[in-house]
Short mmCIF file of C-alpha atoms and ligand atoms in Angstrom, two decimals:
data_model
loop_
_atom_site.label_atom_id
_atom_site.label_comp_id
_atom_site.label_asym_id
_atom_site.label_seq_id
_atom_site.Cartn_x
_atom_site.Cartn_y
_atom_site.Cartn_z
CA UNK E 1 -20.69 19.97 -16.58
CA UNK E 2 -23.75 17.82 -18.14
CA UNK E 3 -27.06 17.79 -15.56
CA UNK E 4 -28.88 14.53 -15.16
CA UNK E 5 -32.02 15.49 -17.90
CA UNK E 6 -28.99 14.78 -20.78
CA UNK E 7 -28.44 11.18 -19.45
CA UNK E 8 -30.44 8.62 -19.97
CA UNK E 9 -28.41 5.79 -18.33
CA UNK E 10 -27.86 6.19 -14.62
CA UNK E 11 -24.28 7.29 -13.37
CA UNK E 12 -22.03 5.44 -11.08
CA UNK E 13 -19.33 6.79 -9.65
CA UNK E 14 -16.85 4.75 -8.44
CA UNK E 15 -13.70 6.38 -5.77
CA UNK E 16 -10.92 4.30 -5.93
CA UNK E 17 -9.01 1.71 -8.43
CA UNK E 18 -7.74 -0.73 -5.72
CA UNK E 19 -9.61 -3.91 -5.55
CA UNK E 20 -12.83 -2.17 -4.11
CA UNK E 21 -12.66 0.44 -7.19
CA UNK E 22 -11.86 -2.03 -9.55
CA UNK E 23 -13.79 -5.30 -8.85
CA UNK E 24 -17.02 -2.89 -8.03
CA UNK E 25 -16.25 -1.60 -11.66
CA UNK E 26 -16.00 -4.30 -13.34
CA UNK E 27 -19.32 -6.04 -11.57
CA UNK E 28 -21.55 -2.95 -13.37
CA UNK E 29 -20.00 -4.24 -16.69
CA UNK E 30 -23.19 -6.23 -17.42
CA UNK E 31 -25.53 -2.97 -15.66
CA UNK E 32 -27.42 -0.32 -17.58
CA UNK E 33 -25.42 2.64 -15.93
CA UNK E 34 -22.47 4.44 -16.60
CA UNK E 35 -19.46 4.03 -14.28
CA UNK E 36 -16.95 6.99 -13.76
CA UNK E 37 -14.25 6.23 -11.73
CA UNK E 38 -12.00 8.13 -10.17
CA UNK E 39 -8.76 7.58 -8.69
CA UNK E 40 -5.49 8.99 -7.79
CA UNK E 41 -3.15 7.24 -9.38
CA UNK E 42 -3.81 5.52 -13.07
CA UNK E 43 -3.15 2.33 -11.61
CA UNK E 44 -4.78 -0.77 -9.69
CA UNK E 45 -2.54 -1.88 -7.39
CA UNK E 46 -2.02 -5.13 -6.17
CA UNK E 47 -0.85 -4.07 -2.54
CA UNK E 48 -0.38 -8.17 -1.82
CA UNK E 49 2.80 -7.90 -4.61
CA UNK E 50 4.20 -4.74 -3.26
CA UNK E 51 7.22 -6.04 -0.72
CA UNK E 52 7.83 -7.58 -3.92
CA UNK E 53 8.77 -4.76 -5.98
CA UNK E 54 10.61 -3.15 -2.51
CA UNK E 55 13.14 -5.86 -2.59
CA UNK E 56 13.84 -6.07 -6.14
CA UNK E 57 12.01 -8.80 -7.32
CA UNK E 58 9.79 -7.89 -9.24
CA UNK E 59 9.00 -4.61 -11.13
CA UNK E 60 6.49 -2.28 -10.53
CA UNK E 61 4.39 -2.22 -13.78
CA UNK E 62 4.25 -6.21 -13.03
CA UNK E 63 1.73 -5.39 -9.79
CA UNK E 64 -0.08 -2.25 -11.30
CA UNK E 65 -1.82 -2.04 -14.48
CA UNK E 66 -3.05 0.91 -15.65
CA UNK E 67 -6.76 0.86 -14.83
CA UNK E 68 -7.63 2.10 -18.59
CA UNK E 69 -6.12 -0.79 -19.78
CA UNK E 70 -7.67 -2.89 -17.95
CA UNK E 71 -11.37 -1.45 -18.32
CA UNK E 72 -10.50 -0.55 -21.82
CA UNK E 73 -13.12 -3.29 -23.18
CA UNK E 74 -16.09 -2.45 -20.29
CA UNK E 75 -17.52 0.14 -23.07
CA UNK E 76 -20.10 1.28 -20.21
CA UNK E 77 -16.98 2.60 -17.96
CA UNK E 78 -15.30 6.09 -17.81
CA UNK E 79 -11.35 6.36 -16.10
CA UNK E 80 -10.61 9.46 -14.45
CA UNK E 81 -7.47 10.69 -13.13
CA UNK E 82 -8.19 13.10 -9.55
CA UNK E 83 -7.51 13.19 -6.06
CA UNK E 84 -11.44 13.31 -4.93
CA UNK E 85 -11.16 16.22 -2.67
CA UNK E 86 -14.91 16.64 -1.71
CA UNK E 87 -18.38 14.70 -1.55
CA UNK E 88 -21.38 16.67 -1.72
CA UNK E 89 -24.12 14.29 -0.64
CA UNK E 90 -26.81 16.78 -0.83
CA UNK E 91 -26.10 17.77 -4.37
CA UNK E 92 -24.82 13.54 -5.11
CA UNK E 93 -21.41 15.28 -6.91
CA UNK E 94 -17.76 14.55 -6.07
CA UNK E 95 -15.02 16.96 -6.44
CA UNK E 96 -11.43 15.67 -7.75
CA UNK E 97 -8.17 17.87 -8.55
CA UNK E 98 -5.76 16.78 -10.57
CA UNK E 99 -2.45 19.72 -10.45
CA UNK E 100 -5.28 22.15 -9.87
CA UNK E 101 -7.49 21.31 -12.26
CA UNK E 102 -10.95 21.04 -10.70
CA UNK E 103 -13.78 18.65 -11.91
CA UNK E 104 -16.90 17.93 -10.73
CA UNK E 105 -18.75 14.97 -11.62
CA UNK E 106 -22.39 14.00 -10.32
CA UNK E 107 -23.75 10.53 -9.55
CA UNK E 108 -26.90 9.29 -9.06
CA UNK E 109 -24.99 6.08 -7.03
CA UNK E 110 -21.55 6.28 -5.68
CA UNK E 111 -19.42 3.34 -4.35
CA UNK E 112 -16.67 4.51 -1.95
CA UNK E 113 -13.56 2.75 -2.02
CA UNK E 114 -10.64 4.53 -0.65
CA UNK E 115 -8.67 2.17 1.46
CA UNK E 116 -6.83 3.27 3.58
CA UNK E 117 -2.91 4.94 4.53
CA UNK E 118 0.04 4.06 7.01
CA UNK E 119 -0.25 5.22 10.21
CA UNK E 120 2.17 6.46 12.40
CA UNK E 121 -0.32 5.99 15.52
CA UNK E 122 -0.15 10.24 16.30
CA UNK E 123 3.72 10.35 15.05
CA UNK E 124 4.03 11.20 11.43
CA UNK E 125 6.85 12.86 11.83
CA UNK E 126 8.48 9.32 12.12
CA UNK E 127 6.78 8.82 8.31
CA UNK E 128 10.55 11.19 7.15
CA UNK E 129 12.97 8.28 8.56
CA UNK E 130 10.74 5.07 8.06
CA UNK E 131 8.86 4.94 5.28
CA UNK E 132 5.32 2.86 4.96
CA UNK E 133 4.35 0.50 2.26
CA UNK E 134 0.91 1.64 0.87
CA UNK E 135 1.93 2.66 -2.77
CA UNK E 136 4.49 1.72 -5.48
CA UNK E 137 6.12 5.64 -4.64
CA UNK E 138 6.65 3.65 -1.23
CA UNK E 139 8.06 0.42 -2.52
CA UNK E 140 10.19 2.37 -4.71
CA UNK E 141 11.84 4.35 -2.13
CA UNK E 142 12.18 1.73 0.12
CA UNK E 143 13.96 -0.39 -2.76
CA UNK E 144 16.37 2.70 -3.34
CA UNK E 145 17.42 2.71 0.76
CA UNK E 146 17.68 -0.77 1.04
CA UNK E 147 19.95 -1.47 -1.89
CA UNK E 148 21.33 1.54 -1.37
CA UNK E 149 22.13 1.12 2.32
CA UNK E 150 24.31 -1.76 1.20
CA UNK E 151 26.33 0.26 -1.42
CA UNK E 152 26.88 2.97 1.30
CA UNK E 153 28.39 0.36 3.20
CA UNK E 154 30.42 -0.63 0.61
CA UNK E 155 32.26 2.69 0.39
CA UNK E 156 32.71 3.12 4.38
CA UNK E 157 33.94 -0.06 4.73
CA UNK E 158 36.24 0.92 1.67
CA UNK E 159 37.35 3.53 3.67
CA UNK E 160 37.49 2.16 7.10
CA UNK E 161 34.68 3.28 8.77
CA UNK E 162 31.73 1.51 11.06
CA UNK E 163 28.80 0.67 8.55
CA UNK E 164 26.99 -1.36 11.42
CA UNK E 165 24.39 1.31 11.23
CA UNK E 166 24.19 0.79 7.23
CA UNK E 167 23.78 -2.84 7.92
CA UNK E 168 21.19 -3.20 10.32
CA UNK E 169 17.76 -3.08 8.87
CA UNK E 170 14.93 -2.81 10.80
CA UNK E 171 10.81 -4.02 9.72
CA UNK E 172 8.20 -2.40 12.75
CA UNK E 173 4.88 -4.26 12.64
CA UNK E 174 5.01 -8.06 12.23
CA UNK E 175 1.67 -8.41 10.64
CA UNK E 176 1.33 -9.53 7.64
CA UNK E 177 3.40 -7.25 5.29
CA UNK E 178 6.34 -6.75 8.01
CA UNK E 179 7.02 -10.45 8.36
CA UNK E 180 7.38 -11.12 4.27
CA UNK E 181 9.14 -7.67 4.09
CA UNK E 182 11.95 -8.75 6.83
CA UNK E 183 12.01 -12.63 5.81
CA UNK E 184 12.58 -10.72 2.24
CA UNK E 185 15.68 -8.52 3.50
CA UNK E 186 17.44 -11.39 5.16
CA UNK E 187 17.25 -13.35 2.33
CA UNK E 188 18.47 -10.94 0.07
CA UNK E 189 21.32 -9.79 2.43
CA UNK E 190 22.23 -13.65 3.45
CA UNK E 191 21.65 -15.22 0.32
CA UNK E 192 21.44 -12.62 -3.09
CA UNK E 193 24.11 -10.81 -2.46
CA UNK E 194 26.33 -12.38 -0.38
CA UNK E 195 29.25 -12.48 -3.59
CA UNK E 196 28.26 -8.97 -4.74
CA UNK E 197 30.61 -6.92 -2.45
CA UNK E 198 34.07 -6.48 -1.79
CA UNK E 199 34.21 -4.99 1.31
CA UNK E 200 31.57 -5.78 3.36
CA UNK E 201 29.85 -9.34 3.91
CA UNK E 202 26.38 -8.99 3.77
CA UNK E 203 26.10 -11.92 5.51
CA UNK E 204 26.78 -10.07 8.58
CA UNK E 205 23.82 -7.76 8.46
CA UNK E 206 21.01 -7.52 10.58
CA UNK E 207 17.08 -7.97 10.16
CA UNK E 208 15.30 -6.95 13.34
CA UNK E 209 11.45 -7.09 13.37
CA UNK E 210 9.95 -5.64 16.18
CA UNK E 211 6.41 -5.41 17.13
CA UNK E 212 4.85 -3.80 20.40
CA UNK E 213 2.57 -6.76 20.63
CA UNK E 214 3.91 -10.27 22.45
CA UNK E 215 3.21 -12.60 19.32
CA UNK E 216 3.88 -12.53 15.51
CA UNK E 217 1.22 -12.93 13.01
CA UNK E 218 -1.59 -11.97 16.15
CA UNK E 219 -4.78 -12.93 13.73
CA UNK E 220 -3.03 -16.30 12.35
CA UNK E 221 -3.09 -17.55 16.02
CA UNK E 222 -0.82 -18.10 18.88
CA UNK E 223 0.87 -22.06 16.94
CA UNK E 224 1.32 -20.16 13.69
CA UNK E 225 3.16 -16.97 14.89
CA UNK E 226 5.05 -18.99 17.07
CA UNK E 227 5.71 -21.44 14.05
CA UNK E 228 6.32 -17.97 12.16
CA UNK E 229 8.80 -16.68 14.95
CA UNK E 230 10.90 -19.54 14.77
CA UNK E 231 10.72 -20.15 11.20
CA UNK E 232 11.92 -16.22 10.67
CA UNK E 233 15.08 -16.78 13.42
CA UNK E 234 16.16 -19.99 11.48
CA UNK E 235 16.24 -17.40 8.59
CA UNK E 236 18.20 -14.55 10.36
CA UNK E 237 15.88 -12.54 11.46
CA UNK E 238 15.84 -10.98 15.07
CA UNK E 239 12.27 -10.55 16.21
CA UNK E 240 11.27 -8.15 19.56
CA UNK E 241 8.33 -8.44 20.48
CA UNK E 242 6.76 -6.30 23.70
CA UNK E 243 8.56 -3.26 21.69
CA UNK E 244 7.63 -0.03 21.14
CA UNK E 245 8.73 2.52 18.90
CA UNK E 246 9.39 5.86 20.61
CA UNK E 247 11.05 7.64 18.72
CA UNK E 248 12.83 7.95 15.25
CA UNK E 249 15.69 9.50 13.58
CA UNK E 250 17.54 10.15 10.40
CA UNK E 251 20.47 7.44 11.83
CA UNK E 252 18.24 4.89 14.19
CA UNK E 253 14.99 4.32 16.10
CA UNK E 254 14.19 4.23 19.86
CA UNK E 255 12.55 1.34 21.77
CA UNK E 256 10.70 1.35 25.18
CA UNK E 257 10.48 -2.96 26.33
CA UNK E 258 7.84 -4.09 28.32
CA UNK E 259 9.50 -3.61 31.44
CA UNK E 260 9.94 0.42 30.83
CA UNK E 261 13.81 0.05 29.60
CA UNK E 262 14.54 2.01 26.75
CA UNK E 263 17.06 1.39 24.29
CA UNK E 264 18.70 2.41 21.07
CA UNK E 265 19.14 0.79 17.87
CA UNK E 266 21.17 2.11 15.22
CA UNK E 267 19.76 1.80 11.74
CA UNK E 268 19.67 3.87 8.69
CA UNK E 269 17.09 1.80 6.86
CA UNK E 270 13.27 1.59 8.86
CA UNK E 271 10.28 -0.01 7.58
CA UNK E 272 6.76 1.47 8.80
CA UNK E 273 4.48 -1.87 8.42
CA UNK E 274 2.15 -1.37 11.78
CA UNK E 275 -1.05 0.60 11.26
CA UNK E 276 -3.62 2.14 8.67
CA UNK E 277 -5.47 4.79 9.05
CA UNK E 278 -8.62 5.09 6.34
CA UNK E 279 -9.19 7.45 3.78
CA UNK E 280 -10.25 11.12 5.38
CA UNK E 281 -13.00 11.00 2.53
CA UNK E 282 -14.33 8.90 5.71
CA UNK E 283 -14.29 12.00 8.08
CA UNK E 284 -16.21 14.17 4.85
CA UNK E 285 -18.83 11.31 4.77
CA UNK E 286 -18.82 10.99 8.63
CA UNK E 287 -19.66 15.23 8.90
CA UNK E 288 -22.62 14.77 6.50
CA UNK E 289 -24.34 12.11 8.30
CA UNK E 290 -23.46 11.35 11.65
CA UNK E 291 -22.04 8.24 11.27
CA UNK E 292 -19.43 6.77 13.70
CA UNK E 293 -15.56 6.91 12.71
CA UNK E 294 -13.51 4.37 14.73
CA UNK E 295 -10.29 4.70 15.88
CA UNK E 296 -8.51 3.55 12.59
CA UNK E 297 -10.97 6.73 10.55
CA UNK E 298 -13.18 3.83 9.04
CA UNK E 299 -16.96 4.71 8.92
CA UNK E 300 -20.25 2.28 10.12
CA UNK E 301 -22.14 1.67 7.44
CA UNK E 302 -25.72 -0.02 7.26
CA UNK E 303 -26.17 -3.76 6.87
CA UNK E 304 -25.70 -3.26 3.29
CA UNK E 305 -22.97 -1.03 3.41
CA UNK E 306 -24.61 2.48 2.34
CA UNK E 307 -24.35 5.33 4.70
CA UNK E 308 -27.09 6.51 7.08
CA UNK E 309 -29.75 8.42 5.26
CA UNK E 310 -28.64 7.65 1.45
CA UNK E 311 -29.29 4.55 0.12
CA UNK E 312 -27.77 5.58 -2.62
CA UNK E 313 -23.73 5.86 -1.14
CA UNK E 314 -22.08 2.49 -0.54
CA UNK E 315 -18.71 2.52 1.28
CA UNK E 316 -17.00 -0.57 0.79
CA UNK E 317 -13.29 -2.23 1.77
CA UNK E 318 -10.39 -0.85 4.34
CA UNK E 319 -12.71 2.16 4.74
CA UNK E 320 -15.55 0.56 6.24
CA UNK E 321 -16.65 -0.36 10.11
CA UNK E 322 -18.53 -3.27 10.16
CA UNK E 323 -19.24 -6.38 12.07
CA UNK E 324 -15.26 -6.20 13.09
CA UNK E 325 -14.25 -7.21 9.42
CA UNK E 326 -10.12 -7.30 8.38
CA UNK E 327 -9.04 -5.09 5.98
CA UNK E 328 -8.00 -7.69 3.46
CA UNK E 329 -8.75 -7.20 -0.11
CA UNK E 330 -11.53 -9.93 -0.24
CA UNK E 331 -13.72 -7.50 2.41
CA UNK E 332 -12.98 -4.63 -0.78
CA UNK E 333 -13.51 -7.01 -3.55
CA UNK E 334 -17.32 -8.82 -1.97
CA UNK E 335 -18.36 -5.03 -0.93
CA UNK E 336 -17.88 -3.75 -3.69
CA UNK E 337 -19.59 -6.55 -5.93
CA UNK E 338 -22.27 -6.41 -3.65
CA UNK E 339 -22.77 -2.75 -4.36
CA UNK E 340 -22.90 -3.36 -7.89
CA UNK E 341 -25.53 -6.09 -7.52
CA UNK E 342 -27.90 -3.88 -5.85
CA UNK E 343 -27.28 -1.31 -8.05
CA UNK E 344 -28.26 -3.07 -11.33
CA UNK E 345 -30.64 -4.81 -8.69
CA UNK E 346 -32.53 -1.66 -8.03
CA UNK E 347 -32.74 -0.64 -11.60
CA UNK E 348 -34.42 -3.79 -12.14
CA UNK E 349 -36.68 -3.64 -9.79
CA UNK E 350 -35.11 -6.45 -7.92
CA UNK E 351 -36.33 -6.80 -3.79
CA UNK E 352 -32.86 -5.47 -2.04
CA UNK E 353 -30.39 -7.84 -0.61
CA UNK E 354 -29.85 -9.39 2.81
CA UNK E 355 -27.32 -7.31 4.41
CA UNK E 356 -23.23 -8.12 3.22
CA UNK E 357 -22.13 -11.11 4.29
CA UNK E 358 -18.18 -11.76 4.10
CA UNK E 359 -16.65 -15.22 2.67
CA UNK E 360 -13.96 -15.75 4.59
CA UNK E 361 -11.95 -17.52 2.29
CA UNK E 362 -8.69 -17.47 4.38
CA UNK E 363 -5.65 -15.91 5.07
CA UNK E 364 -1.98 -16.34 4.47
CA UNK E 365 1.42 -14.56 4.52
CA UNK E 366 4.67 -15.92 3.22
CA UNK E 367 8.18 -15.41 5.19
CA UNK E 368 10.69 -16.92 2.70
CA UNK E 369 11.02 -18.95 -0.48
CA UNK E 370 9.17 -21.85 -0.11
CA UNK E 371 7.92 -21.18 3.15
CA UNK E 372 4.57 -19.51 4.02
CA UNK E 373 1.58 -19.93 6.93
CA UNK E 374 -1.90 -20.28 5.82
CA UNK E 375 -5.27 -20.39 7.17
CA UNK E 376 -8.24 -22.01 5.66
CA UNK E 377 -11.67 -22.12 7.95
CA UNK E 378 -10.57 -24.26 10.60
CA UNK E 379 -7.28 -25.68 8.81
CA UNK E 380 -4.10 -24.19 10.19
CA UNK E 381 -0.84 -25.07 7.50
CA UNK E 382 2.81 -24.06 7.41
CA UNK E 383 5.98 -24.01 5.17
CA UNK E 384 6.31 -25.73 2.00
CA UNK E 385 2.39 -26.88 1.15
CA UNK E 386 1.33 -23.22 2.88
CA UNK E 387 3.95 -21.56 0.14
CA UNK E 388 2.45 -23.51 -2.82
CA UNK E 389 -1.33 -22.39 -1.80
CA UNK E 390 0.14 -18.91 -1.28
CA UNK E 391 0.99 -19.15 -5.15
CA UNK E 392 -1.72 -20.59 -6.85
CA UNK E 393 -3.98 -18.33 -4.97
CA UNK E 394 -1.97 -15.91 -6.25
CA UNK E 395 -1.90 -16.72 -9.16
CA UNK E 396 -5.34 -17.49 -9.57
CA UNK E 397 -6.46 -13.63 -8.43
CA UNK E 398 -3.93 -12.14 -10.80
CA UNK E 399 -4.64 -13.79 -13.25
CA UNK E 400 -7.19 -10.95 -14.76
CA UNK E 401 -4.14 -8.76 -15.65
CA UNK E 402 -1.92 -9.88 -18.02
CA UNK E 403 1.04 -8.67 -17.24
CA UNK E 404 0.87 -9.72 -13.94
CA UNK E 405 0.43 -13.47 -15.23
CA UNK E 406 4.14 -12.52 -17.09
CA UNK E 407 5.52 -11.22 -13.66
CA UNK E 408 4.44 -14.80 -11.87
CA UNK E 409 6.88 -16.63 -15.02
CA UNK E 410 9.47 -14.28 -14.39
CA UNK E 411 8.87 -14.66 -10.10
CA UNK E 412 9.28 -18.22 -11.18
CA UNK E 413 12.54 -18.31 -13.09
CA UNK E 414 14.02 -15.61 -10.17
CA UNK E 415 12.62 -18.22 -7.43
CA UNK E 416 14.15 -21.25 -9.29
CA UNK E 417 17.55 -19.04 -9.35
CA UNK E 418 17.50 -16.54 -6.35
CA UNK E 419 18.53 -14.00 -8.94
CA UNK E 420 16.70 -10.34 -8.18
CA UNK E 421 16.55 -8.15 -11.77
CA UNK E 422 14.88 -5.59 -10.46
CA UNK E 423 17.54 -3.97 -8.18
CA UNK E 424 17.71 -0.64 -10.18
CA UNK E 425 17.57 2.36 -7.99
CA UNK E 426 17.64 5.86 -8.55
CA UNK E 427 18.49 8.49 -5.95
CA UNK E 428 14.84 10.08 -7.04
CA UNK E 429 13.38 7.24 -5.61
CA UNK E 430 15.25 7.93 -2.14
CA UNK E 431 14.68 11.69 -1.91
CA UNK E 432 11.61 12.73 -3.89
CA UNK E 433 8.89 12.32 -1.75
CA UNK E 434 10.62 14.41 1.36
CA UNK E 435 11.97 17.04 -1.65
CA UNK E 436 8.33 17.07 -2.84
CA UNK E 437 6.93 17.57 0.56
CA UNK E 438 9.33 20.44 1.26
CA UNK E 439 8.64 22.23 -2.16
CA UNK E 440 5.32 22.34 -0.70
CA UNK E 441 2.68 23.46 -3.19
CA UNK E 442 5.36 25.05 -5.22
CA UNK E 443 6.33 22.37 -7.32
CA UNK E 444 2.50 22.12 -8.24
CA UNK E 445 2.02 25.72 -8.35
CA UNK E 446 4.97 25.63 -11.02
CA UNK E 447 2.93 23.46 -13.68
CA UNK E 448 -0.72 24.57 -12.70
CA UNK E 449 0.94 28.67 -12.86
CA UNK E 450 -2.97 30.13 -14.38
CA UNK E 451 -3.89 32.15 -11.30
CA UNK E 452 -0.42 31.97 -9.01
CA UNK E 453 0.05 34.63 -7.07
CA UNK E 454 4.04 33.80 -7.03
CA UNK E 455 6.62 34.58 -9.84
CA UNK E 456 7.51 32.02 -11.60
CA UNK E 457 11.02 32.88 -10.90
CA UNK E 458 10.12 33.22 -7.35
CA UNK E 459 8.81 29.30 -7.58
CA UNK E 460 11.78 28.00 -9.25
CA UNK E 461 14.00 30.09 -7.18
CA UNK E 462 12.77 27.99 -4.15
CA UNK E 463 12.54 24.95 -6.15
CA UNK E 464 16.33 25.16 -6.90
CA UNK E 465 17.05 26.09 -3.30
CA UNK E 466 15.38 23.05 -1.99
CA UNK E 467 17.36 21.21 -4.74
CA UNK E 468 20.48 22.96 -3.75
CA UNK E 469 19.93 21.68 0.20
CA UNK E 470 19.15 18.13 -0.96
CA UNK E 471 22.40 17.83 -2.43
CA UNK E 472 24.45 19.32 -0.14
CA UNK E 473 23.15 16.61 2.62
CA UNK E 474 21.06 19.15 4.55
CA UNK E 475 18.24 17.55 4.29
CA UNK E 476 17.19 13.86 3.00
CA UNK E 477 20.60 12.50 3.34
CA UNK E 478 22.03 10.26 5.22
CA UNK E 479 25.36 8.39 5.74
C1 FAD X 1 1.72 -4.07 1.80
C2 FAD X 1 0.44 -4.47 1.76
C3 FAD X 1 0.30 -6.24 1.26
C4 FAD X 1 -1.42 -6.49 1.69
N1 FAD X 1 -1.17 -7.31 1.82
C5 FAD X 1 -2.70 -8.63 1.48
C6 FAD X 1 -2.81 -9.68 1.40
O1 FAD X 1 -1.54 -10.82 1.39
N2 FAD X 1 -3.65 -10.11 1.74
C7 FAD X 1 -5.14 -9.45 1.52
O2 FAD X 1 -6.44 -9.98 1.73
N3 FAD X 1 -4.91 -8.29 1.57
C8 FAD X 1 -3.76 -7.97 1.63
N4 FAD X 1 -3.53 -6.43 2.04
C9 FAD X 1 -4.52 -5.83 2.18
C10 FAD X 1 -5.17 -5.03 1.02
O3 FAD X 1 -4.17 -4.64 -0.06
C11 FAD X 1 -6.41 -4.18 1.65
O4 FAD X 1 -7.64 -4.69 2.26
C12 FAD X 1 -7.13 -3.52 0.25
O5 FAD X 1 -6.63 -3.00 -0.76
C13 FAD X 1 -8.30 -2.79 0.50
O6 FAD X 1 -9.01 -2.43 -0.74
P1 FAD X 1 -9.91 -1.01 -0.96
O7 FAD X 1 -10.18 -1.00 -1.92
O8 FAD X 1 -11.01 -0.88 -0.12
O9 FAD X 1 -8.39 -0.12 -0.98
P2 FAD X 1 -7.31 0.10 -1.80
O10 FAD X 1 -7.19 -1.28 -2.73
O11 FAD X 1 -6.13 0.68 -1.07
O12 FAD X 1 -7.40 0.94 -3.08
C14 FAD X 1 -8.09 2.58 -2.64
C15 FAD X 1 -7.89 3.45 -3.88
O13 FAD X 1 -8.24 4.66 -4.37
C16 FAD X 1 -7.76 5.13 -3.89
N5 FAD X 1 -7.92 6.88 -3.34
C17 FAD X 1 -7.19 6.83 -2.28
N6 FAD X 1 -7.93 7.71 -1.80
C18 FAD X 1 -8.40 8.97 -3.27
C19 FAD X 1 -8.75 10.20 -3.29
N7 FAD X 1 -8.89 10.97 -2.34
N8 FAD X 1 -9.05 10.57 -4.31
C20 FAD X 1 -9.06 9.43 -5.02
N9 FAD X 1 -8.40 8.31 -5.50
C21 FAD X 1 -7.94 7.81 -3.87
C22 FAD X 1 -6.48 5.07 -4.25
O14 FAD X 1 -4.84 5.36 -5.04
C23 FAD X 1 -6.49 3.54 -4.58
O15 FAD X 1 -6.69 3.33 -6.12
C24 FAD X 1 -2.24 -5.69 1.86
C25 FAD X 1 -2.11 -4.56 1.94
C26 FAD X 1 -1.08 -3.76 2.22
C27 FAD X 1 -1.01 -2.09 2.18
#
């Protein structure tokens, strides 16, 4: 590892290549610094369009451009693949790991933008049967599960068997992601796929949107919430509010209603869109600074987004608890740009900026083709106008990535033609997550063999056994 004296320039390390990480790095393009982006994926991810990958509208590459390519012209930026496992505030270094290869990267300034993962509110075992929607892997798994459920139903119907549990889709969480997902699955079942099957009628599929809260889209206010609920019902989504999920298994889930009644819904396909938990890196930072973490694991920061006692460390985006800021892309982008300005300003001996102020540009959520809701300042919009705004805003923000422009052109064609061209699914998509989890360290040890205490034969035998169990239907499969 090179020491500071060998470096003429100020070293900035950015953790994460999401909205905060990428926009923070870009904002440093003219600064007299060397930026190293360390992230656990090779791509930037445009999360707002993940649901379109999950439902076959867009391909994964269209919403996840390689970070390296996006930053290729930014000569002061270096991209490193790695899962950050440690941050040493005293020695100003970040430890990252890729397939057993550890790397320590030193910094003079640090921007932590590691985002948030799915929260199952203490019931992590729900994730086995109800995947969340946070990553490309999640979206592809869901695509496999959704289209796979129709395929299995066709086979079982041809054998004269009951298919109701296969044609029932439950989305848990009536926030923007849940609403978009439920609306899209309903369109898929009731319109797009209606002529594709012979033994099942996809229009008979049930799509249920569940939430423990009493309204749909709470941040959008009661009026837009009620409008959205009515619109969803109209396109064939059953909205069940005040309903808390208490158990999830392979074939369905159990729900407790507000009056205490417990009931079961038979549904093979469940989507979890109900909660977020900030990156565990927040805990690592909290332990070294005494900064508080809230229930969602978000860390308290100073008004200038720095950590208490560490003006050289900025935390931005979904990881931050400050002034009730929402977990949205603009908070991460503006926060990261603020941090970049501060780092640049300090090097130019400028006075510190006033505390971070978030400029709320509004929120929006799509419900179906040509229908959305939006809030902009005091304005409340619904229907086609809101949908046009949604389209325009997405177009505006993603034009920085050339393949996303292609995605939008492609999108226009699919919207007009009501055709989904990204319906390819593989068994790997559906079963790999759980299989990898069960393989635990073994698969990773196979590729990072140096130093492994278990023989290659032992590791291969374990991998084969796990594959056999999955193939035999003992694990991970359902019908
Ligand atoms: C399905 C979905 C739909 C959404 N829709 C909208 C929307 O319509 N509008 C809106 O404004 N917001 C939306 N959001 C929220 C928005 O995407 C987030 O608020 C935003 O991504 C936060 O940016 P961030 O930089 O904090 O985190 P992210 O963008 O999540 O980036 C985190 C980065 O850190 C990396 N990382 C995490 N842990 C580590 C580690 N240990 N080591 C290395 N790298 C790590 C990740 O790989 C990723 O690159 C949506 C979110 C989801 C999940």
